[in-house]
Amino acid sequence: METCTSVWYSLTGFLDAIENKPRFVSLVYASTGVWAGCFLISAFTVMGKCFYEPCMEGHGIDMITKVHFGLSYEMFLYGWLFFFIAIYALFVMRVENAMTFSYWPFSTLIGATTVGVVLSFGQGCMYSALGDIMHNLKIHGDVEESQRESKVTGLQGAFDAMAVFCNFILVTYLFILTLVYRYTDEVTNPSVKDRSIPPGSTIVASSLPTGGNPYSSGNSYQTADESTTI
């Protein structure tokens, strides 16, 4: 127990000591893009493939014993979704002082990450189950159907790999949410005032950095009565 506590304090101390926190978060997001790419490569190797070779025939049974169109589409959709979240994160985190919930692209990114936690968990469970099915089919052995012998294909490895990559994405997303909890002022320091601009205020264009976050510290806005610095 003491060892686990010391490791935890060492890890949190390391995370807090990082100077360029947005870049570190960007690198962690980039790793999810790598896992998503590996997931897509594994998915392309099983799309449309049958559990037996040659494929079993019959109305209905042929769809049950293959990676049918619906399952292939789901692999393709979620794989690219995880990949695009990583790409979007890299664009969002390039903006100076982007890690504030008053900056709507960052809020959208955290929402997508939270949804990604649920999706990656569900996908990981599904492909793990498909890997178990292929393992049990191998134990059962080859089958004879339509006066021909059908052998079990080697899809188990691909399914297991997809489950592992989904679990990597899940763990990385949870780690990112932990970093956001530690690094974002609105979460860690309740005394920080809301940085959103009051209704009816006008942003002073000359005070905004090119391509920057208008809600970041040091920018100004004007109301009808006064000019206020955030």
Short mmCIF file of C-alpha atoms in Angstrom, two decimals:
data_model
loop_
_atom_site.label_atom_id
_atom_site.label_comp_id
_atom_site.label_asym_id
_atom_site.label_seq_id
_atom_site.Cartn_x
_atom_site.Cartn_y
_atom_site.Cartn_z
CA MET A 1 0.00 0.00 0.00
CA GLU A 2 2.81 2.42 0.86
CA THR A 3 4.51 1.61 -2.45
CA CYS A 4 1.33 2.41 -4.40
CA THR A 5 0.95 5.68 -2.48
CA SER A 6 4.54 6.71 -3.18
CA VAL A 7 4.14 5.87 -6.87
CA TRP A 8 0.94 7.94 -7.03
CA TYR A 9 2.57 10.97 -5.39
CA SER A 10 5.58 10.64 -7.70
CA LEU A 11 3.31 10.52 -10.75
CA THR A 12 1.21 13.51 -9.66
CA GLY A 13 4.36 15.44 -8.82
CA PHE A 14 5.73 14.70 -12.29
CA LEU A 15 2.51 15.82 -13.95
CA ASP A 16 2.38 19.06 -11.96
CA ALA A 17 6.04 19.80 -12.75
CA ILE A 18 5.46 19.78 -16.52
CA GLU A 19 5.86 23.33 -17.76
CA ASN A 20 4.13 23.16 -21.14
CA LYS A 21 0.96 21.40 -20.04
CA PRO A 22 -1.12 22.01 -23.23
CA ARG A 23 1.61 20.44 -25.37
CA PHE A 24 1.78 17.43 -23.05
CA VAL A 25 -1.99 16.99 -23.33
CA SER A 26 -1.65 17.28 -27.12
CA LEU A 27 0.94 14.49 -27.13
CA VAL A 28 -1.36 12.26 -25.09
CA TYR A 29 -4.19 12.96 -27.55
CA ALA A 30 -1.81 12.14 -30.42
CA SER A 31 -1.24 8.71 -28.90
CA THR A 32 -4.97 7.99 -29.22
CA GLY A 33 -4.60 8.72 -32.94
CA VAL A 34 -1.90 6.03 -33.11
CA TRP A 35 -4.15 3.51 -31.33
CA ALA A 36 -7.06 4.46 -33.62
CA GLY A 37 -4.85 3.93 -36.68
CA CYS A 38 -3.82 0.48 -35.44
CA PHE A 39 -7.48 -0.28 -34.74
CA LEU A 40 -8.43 0.65 -38.32
CA ILE A 41 -5.65 -1.48 -39.79
CA SER A 42 -6.87 -4.49 -37.80
CA ALA A 43 -10.48 -3.73 -38.79
CA PHE A 44 -9.66 -3.66 -42.51
CA THR A 45 -8.22 -7.19 -42.22
CA VAL A 46 -11.54 -8.65 -40.98
CA MET A 47 -14.21 -6.58 -42.78
CA GLY A 48 -16.45 -8.86 -44.84
CA LYS A 49 -14.55 -12.00 -43.81
CA CYS A 50 -16.29 -15.23 -42.76
CA PHE A 51 -15.73 -17.23 -39.60
CA TYR A 52 -15.38 -20.34 -41.78
CA GLU A 53 -13.62 -20.84 -45.09
CA PRO A 54 -15.33 -21.47 -47.44
CA CYS A 55 -18.19 -19.35 -46.08
CA MET A 56 -21.26 -21.14 -44.83
CA GLU A 57 -24.38 -20.94 -47.00
CA GLY A 58 -28.02 -20.46 -46.12
CA HIS A 59 -30.51 -17.70 -45.40
CA GLY A 60 -29.43 -16.02 -42.16
CA ILE A 61 -26.68 -18.42 -41.11
CA ASP A 62 -24.33 -16.89 -43.67
CA MET A 63 -24.72 -13.46 -42.01
CA ILE A 64 -24.26 -14.82 -38.49
CA THR A 65 -21.00 -16.54 -39.34
CA LYS A 66 -19.28 -13.56 -40.99
CA VAL A 67 -18.28 -9.97 -40.32
CA HIS A 68 -21.33 -8.61 -42.12
CA PHE A 69 -21.87 -5.12 -43.53
CA GLY A 70 -23.36 -3.68 -40.34
CA LEU A 71 -20.44 -4.81 -38.19
CA SER A 72 -17.92 -3.67 -40.80
CA TYR A 73 -19.55 -0.24 -40.96
CA GLU A 74 -19.42 0.04 -37.16
CA MET A 75 -15.69 -0.77 -37.15
CA PHE A 76 -15.05 1.81 -39.86
CA LEU A 77 -17.17 4.51 -38.20
CA TYR A 78 -15.76 4.26 -34.67
CA GLY A 79 -12.18 3.83 -35.86
CA TRP A 80 -12.32 7.10 -37.80
CA LEU A 81 -14.20 8.79 -34.96
CA PHE A 82 -11.37 8.04 -32.51
CA PHE A 83 -8.86 9.21 -35.11
CA PHE A 84 -10.66 12.49 -35.82
CA ILE A 85 -10.95 13.28 -32.10
CA ALA A 86 -7.15 13.12 -31.92
CA ILE A 87 -6.76 15.39 -34.97
CA TYR A 88 -9.30 17.87 -33.61
CA ALA A 89 -7.47 17.94 -30.27
CA LEU A 90 -4.21 18.88 -31.97
CA PHE A 91 -5.88 21.86 -33.66
CA VAL A 92 -7.64 22.99 -30.47
CA MET A 93 -4.57 22.76 -28.25
CA ARG A 94 -2.49 24.87 -30.66
CA VAL A 95 -4.36 27.99 -29.48
CA GLU A 96 -2.70 29.86 -26.64
CA ASN A 97 -4.44 29.39 -23.27
CA ALA A 98 -6.91 26.97 -24.85
CA MET A 99 -7.41 24.91 -21.68
CA THR A 100 -10.39 26.82 -20.34
CA PHE A 101 -14.02 25.75 -20.47
CA SER A 102 -15.00 29.26 -21.58
CA TYR A 103 -13.30 28.44 -24.90
CA TRP A 104 -16.01 26.42 -26.68
CA PRO A 105 -13.71 24.26 -28.90
CA PHE A 106 -12.01 22.97 -25.75
CA SER A 107 -15.37 22.26 -24.09
CA THR A 108 -16.47 20.40 -27.22
CA LEU A 109 -13.24 18.39 -27.18
CA ILE A 110 -13.74 17.33 -23.57
CA GLY A 111 -17.33 16.35 -24.35
CA ALA A 112 -16.15 14.22 -27.29
CA THR A 113 -13.50 12.64 -25.06
CA THR A 114 -16.13 11.73 -22.48
CA VAL A 115 -18.29 10.14 -25.17
CA GLY A 116 -15.19 8.34 -26.45
CA VAL A 117 -14.75 6.72 -23.03
CA VAL A 118 -18.17 5.10 -23.32
CA LEU A 119 -17.73 4.09 -26.97
CA SER A 120 -14.23 2.64 -26.54
CA PHE A 121 -15.38 0.61 -23.53
CA GLY A 122 -18.34 -0.84 -25.48
CA GLN A 123 -16.24 -1.56 -28.56
CA GLY A 124 -13.54 -3.23 -26.48
CA CYS A 125 -16.09 -5.53 -24.85
CA MET A 126 -17.65 -6.44 -28.21
CA TYR A 127 -14.40 -7.36 -29.96
CA SER A 128 -13.21 -9.26 -26.92
CA ALA A 129 -16.43 -11.29 -27.12
CA LEU A 130 -15.90 -11.91 -30.84
CA GLY A 131 -12.38 -13.11 -30.09
CA ASP A 132 -13.80 -15.56 -27.54
CA ILE A 133 -16.32 -16.79 -30.12
CA MET A 134 -13.54 -17.49 -32.62
CA HIS A 135 -11.56 -19.28 -29.88
CA ASN A 136 -14.55 -21.53 -29.08
CA LEU A 137 -15.11 -22.25 -32.78
CA LYS A 138 -11.50 -23.42 -33.03
CA ILE A 139 -12.05 -25.72 -30.05
CA HIS A 140 -15.18 -27.13 -31.70
CA GLY A 141 -13.23 -27.74 -34.89
CA ASP A 142 -14.10 -27.71 -38.57
CA VAL A 143 -17.67 -28.32 -39.73
CA GLU A 144 -19.23 -30.03 -42.73
CA GLU A 145 -21.87 -27.99 -44.50
CA SER A 146 -23.46 -28.42 -47.96
CA GLN A 147 -21.36 -31.56 -48.45
CA ARG A 148 -18.12 -29.63 -48.02
CA GLU A 149 -15.75 -29.12 -45.14
CA SER A 150 -15.43 -25.58 -43.79
CA LYS A 151 -12.39 -24.67 -41.73
CA VAL A 152 -12.27 -22.01 -39.02
CA THR A 153 -10.48 -18.87 -40.19
CA GLY A 154 -7.83 -17.03 -38.19
CA LEU A 155 -9.86 -13.95 -37.24
CA GLN A 156 -9.29 -14.38 -33.50
CA GLY A 157 -5.97 -12.51 -33.53
CA ALA A 158 -7.46 -9.49 -35.30
CA PHE A 159 -10.44 -9.34 -32.94
CA ASP A 160 -8.17 -9.58 -29.90
CA ALA A 161 -5.93 -6.83 -31.29
CA MET A 162 -8.95 -4.56 -31.85
CA ALA A 163 -10.07 -5.14 -28.28
CA VAL A 164 -6.60 -4.27 -26.98
CA PHE A 165 -6.44 -1.05 -29.02
CA CYS A 166 -9.90 -0.04 -27.76
CA ASN A 167 -8.69 -0.59 -24.21
CA PHE A 168 -5.62 1.54 -24.91
CA ILE A 169 -7.87 4.32 -26.19
CA LEU A 170 -10.10 3.98 -23.12
CA VAL A 171 -7.20 4.21 -20.67
CA THR A 172 -5.71 7.16 -22.57
CA TYR A 173 -9.03 9.04 -22.55
CA LEU A 174 -9.36 8.51 -18.80
CA PHE A 175 -5.80 9.77 -18.35
CA ILE A 176 -6.64 12.87 -20.42
CA LEU A 177 -9.69 13.63 -18.28
CA THR A 178 -7.48 13.29 -15.20
CA LEU A 179 -5.02 15.79 -16.69
CA VAL A 180 -7.84 18.21 -17.49
CA TYR A 181 -9.04 17.93 -13.90
CA ARG A 182 -5.57 18.82 -12.61
CA TYR A 183 -4.64 21.45 -15.18
CA THR A 184 -7.84 23.44 -15.75
CA ASP A 185 -8.34 26.35 -13.35
CA GLU A 186 -12.15 26.30 -13.41
CA VAL A 187 -12.04 22.73 -12.06
CA THR A 188 -9.09 22.78 -9.67
CA ASN A 189 -9.59 26.31 -8.32
CA PRO A 190 -13.25 27.19 -7.70
CA SER A 191 -12.23 30.75 -6.75
CA VAL A 192 -11.25 31.50 -10.35
CA LYS A 193 -13.85 33.81 -11.84
CA ASP A 194 -15.78 32.92 -14.94
CA ARG A 195 -13.82 34.08 -17.97
CA SER A 196 -16.81 34.28 -20.25
CA ILE A 197 -17.61 37.69 -21.71
CA PRO A 198 -20.75 39.33 -20.25
CA PRO A 199 -23.74 39.69 -22.58
CA GLY A 200 -23.80 43.00 -24.43
CA SER A 201 -20.01 43.44 -24.26
CA THR A 202 -17.83 44.19 -27.26
CA ILE A 203 -14.38 42.65 -27.66
CA VAL A 204 -11.66 45.16 -28.39
CA ALA A 205 -10.20 43.88 -31.66
CA SER A 206 -6.79 45.45 -31.12
CA SER A 207 -6.29 43.51 -27.91
CA LEU A 208 -6.82 40.08 -29.45
CA PRO A 209 -3.77 38.05 -30.56
CA THR A 210 -3.96 36.74 -34.11
CA GLY A 211 -5.41 33.22 -34.07
CA GLY A 212 -5.56 33.27 -30.30
CA ASN A 213 -8.22 32.54 -27.74
CA PRO A 214 -10.34 35.65 -27.04
CA TYR A 215 -11.10 34.31 -23.58
CA SER A 216 -7.47 33.92 -22.51
CA SER A 217 -5.88 35.95 -19.75
CA GLY A 218 -4.80 39.49 -20.63
CA ASN A 219 -7.43 40.22 -23.27
CA SER A 220 -9.95 43.02 -22.85
CA TYR A 221 -13.59 43.61 -23.48
CA GLN A 222 -15.72 46.71 -23.22
CA THR A 223 -19.18 47.31 -21.88
CA ALA A 224 -21.25 50.43 -22.35
CA ASP A 225 -19.71 51.93 -19.19
CA GLU A 226 -16.18 50.64 -18.85
CA SER A 227 -13.32 48.58 -20.22
CA THR A 228 -12.45 45.47 -18.23
CA THR A 229 -9.41 43.20 -18.43
CA ILE A 230 -9.96 39.47 -17.95
#
